[in-house]
Amino acid sequence: MLRRFSRADEAAVEAALASTGTADLADRRADELSGGQRQRAWIAMVLAQETPLVLLDEPTTYLDVAHQIDVLNVLHRLVTQGRTVVAVLHDLNHAARYATHLVAMRDGRIVAEGHPASTVGTALVAEVFGMPNQVVPDPVTGAPLVVPADTREPAAG
């Protein structure tokens, strides 16, 4: 059943636009936006619905690093407000920093799950990504921070 756009709806849209930094894009068509602007606009549309559960697949795709962090901070704020956020992130450092529960998968199977501090380690990263690495504490948050090993060939010289 459809209903009229209410003041509460308008407030939800304005809050979503403000939280994603997209208020200045509100009057533009989606096909006029860059990939990063479009991604942030889609996230604003999701937030404006004010659902208790938010499902996102790669919400930081197409975003520069500053906007990636902005989006992850918005999602973190939703969690602190009592909403559930499930997001697919391929950036393990972002997942380790922001997730309260992490599920690591390889070939469609769950390899490990739990709090990032007890889940993300050198062996897991090697198993899931096939990449030599070191996992150290993030100097800002203390979360696991994956540092890939240097596997470059020595320069000819």
Coordinates of C-alpha atoms in Angstrom, one line a residue:
M1 CA 0.0 0.0 0.0
L2 CA 1.4 3.4 -1.0
R3 CA 1.2 6.4 1.1
R4 CA 2.2 10.1 0.8
F5 CA 5.7 11.3 1.5
S6 CA 5.5 12.5 5.2
R7 CA 7.5 15.0 7.2
A8 CA 9.2 12.0 8.9
D9 CA 10.1 10.6 5.4
E10 CA 11.6 14.0 4.5
A11 CA 13.6 14.1 7.8
A12 CA 14.9 10.6 7.2
V13 CA 16.0 11.5 3.7
E14 CA 17.7 14.7 4.9
A15 CA 19.5 12.8 7.7
A16 CA 20.7 10.2 5.2
L17 CA 21.9 12.8 2.7
A18 CA 23.8 14.6 5.5
S19 CA 25.4 11.5 6.9
T20 CA 26.7 10.4 3.5
G21 CA 27.7 13.9 2.4
T22 CA 25.4 13.7 -0.6
A23 CA 23.0 16.6 0.1
D24 CA 24.6 18.6 -2.8
L25 CA 23.9 15.7 -5.2
A26 CA 20.1 15.4 -4.3
D27 CA 18.9 17.3 -7.4
R28 CA 21.2 15.4 -9.9
R29 CA 20.2 12.3 -11.9
A30 CA 22.1 9.1 -11.0
D31 CA 23.6 8.9 -14.5
E32 CA 25.2 12.3 -14.0
L33 CA 27.1 11.1 -10.9
S34 CA 30.6 9.6 -10.7
G35 CA 31.0 6.0 -9.5
G36 CA 31.9 7.2 -6.0
Q37 CA 29.1 9.7 -5.9
R38 CA 26.6 7.1 -7.1
Q39 CA 27.8 4.6 -4.4
R40 CA 27.3 7.2 -1.7
A41 CA 23.8 8.1 -3.1
W42 CA 22.8 4.4 -3.0
I43 CA 24.0 4.2 0.6
A44 CA 21.9 7.3 1.4
M45 CA 18.9 5.6 -0.2
V46 CA 19.4 2.6 2.1
L47 CA 19.8 4.7 5.2
A48 CA 16.7 6.8 4.4
Q49 CA 14.6 3.6 4.7
E50 CA 15.5 3.4 8.4
T51 CA 15.3 -0.4 8.4
P52 CA 16.6 -2.3 11.5
L53 CA 18.8 -4.4 9.2
V54 CA 21.2 -3.0 6.6
L55 CA 22.7 -5.4 4.0
L56 CA 25.5 -4.0 1.9
D57 CA 27.8 -5.6 -0.8
E58 CA 31.1 -3.8 -1.1
P59 CA 29.8 -0.4 0.2
T60 CA 33.3 1.2 -0.2
T61 CA 33.7 0.2 -3.9
Y62 CA 34.6 3.2 -6.2
L63 CA 35.3 5.4 -3.2
D64 CA 38.5 7.2 -2.4
V65 CA 40.1 6.4 0.9
A66 CA 38.5 9.4 2.8
H67 CA 35.0 8.5 1.6
Q68 CA 35.6 4.8 2.4
I69 CA 36.3 5.8 6.0
D70 CA 33.3 8.2 6.0
V71 CA 31.0 5.4 4.9
L72 CA 32.4 2.9 7.4
N73 CA 32.0 5.5 10.2
V74 CA 28.4 6.0 9.2
L75 CA 27.8 2.2 9.3
H76 CA 29.6 2.0 12.7
R77 CA 27.3 4.8 14.0
L78 CA 24.2 2.8 12.9
V79 CA 25.5 -0.2 14.9
T80 CA 26.0 1.9 18.0
Q81 CA 22.4 3.1 17.5
G82 CA 21.2 -0.5 17.6
R83 CA 20.8 -1.3 14.0
T84 CA 22.3 -4.5 12.5
V85 CA 24.7 -4.0 9.5
V86 CA 25.9 -6.9 7.4
A87 CA 28.5 -5.9 4.8
V88 CA 30.7 -7.7 2.4
L89 CA 34.2 -6.1 2.5
H90 CA 37.2 -7.4 0.6
D91 CA 39.5 -5.0 2.4
L92 CA 40.5 -7.1 5.4
N93 CA 42.0 -4.2 7.3
H94 CA 38.7 -2.3 7.0
A95 CA 36.8 -5.4 8.1
A96 CA 39.1 -5.9 11.1
R97 CA 38.8 -2.3 12.2
Y98 CA 35.1 -1.9 11.9
A99 CA 33.4 -5.3 12.3
T100 CA 32.2 -6.7 15.6
H101 CA 31.9 -10.1 14.0
L102 CA 33.8 -11.3 10.9
V103 CA 33.2 -14.2 8.6
A104 CA 36.2 -15.2 6.4
M105 CA 35.4 -17.3 3.4
R106 CA 37.3 -19.1 0.6
D107 CA 35.7 -20.8 -2.4
G108 CA 32.2 -20.2 -0.9
R109 CA 33.0 -21.9 2.4
I110 CA 33.3 -20.4 5.8
V111 CA 36.9 -20.7 7.0
A112 CA 36.7 -18.8 10.2
E113 CA 34.3 -16.5 12.1
G114 CA 34.3 -14.5 15.3
H115 CA 35.6 -11.2 16.6
P116 CA 38.3 -9.8 14.4
A117 CA 40.9 -9.8 17.3
S118 CA 40.5 -13.5 17.7
T119 CA 40.0 -14.4 14.0
V120 CA 42.4 -12.3 11.9
G121 CA 45.9 -13.8 12.0
T122 CA 48.8 -14.6 9.7
A123 CA 47.7 -18.2 9.1
L124 CA 44.1 -17.2 8.3
V125 CA 45.2 -14.5 5.8
A126 CA 47.6 -17.0 4.2
E127 CA 44.9 -19.6 4.0
V128 CA 42.1 -17.4 2.6
F129 CA 44.1 -15.1 0.3
G130 CA 47.2 -17.3 -0.4
M131 CA 49.4 -14.4 0.6
P132 CA 52.4 -14.3 2.8
N133 CA 51.8 -11.6 5.5
Q134 CA 52.3 -10.3 9.0
V135 CA 49.4 -9.3 11.2
V136 CA 50.3 -6.5 13.7
P137 CA 48.2 -4.3 16.0
D138 CA 46.8 -1.3 14.2
P139 CA 48.6 1.7 15.9
V140 CA 45.4 3.7 16.0
T141 CA 42.8 1.2 17.1
G142 CA 44.7 -1.9 18.2
A143 CA 42.7 -4.0 15.7
P144 CA 44.5 -6.6 13.6
L145 CA 46.4 -4.9 10.7
V146 CA 47.4 -7.1 7.8
V147 CA 50.7 -6.2 6.2
P148 CA 51.4 -8.1 3.0
A149 CA 54.9 -9.6 2.7
D150 CA 57.1 -8.0 0.0
T151 CA 57.1 -10.6 -2.8
R152 CA 58.4 -8.4 -5.5
E153 CA 61.3 -9.6 -7.7
P154 CA 64.5 -7.7 -7.0
A155 CA 65.1 -4.9 -9.6
A156 CA 67.6 -5.8 -12.3
G157 CA 70.6 -3.6 -11.8

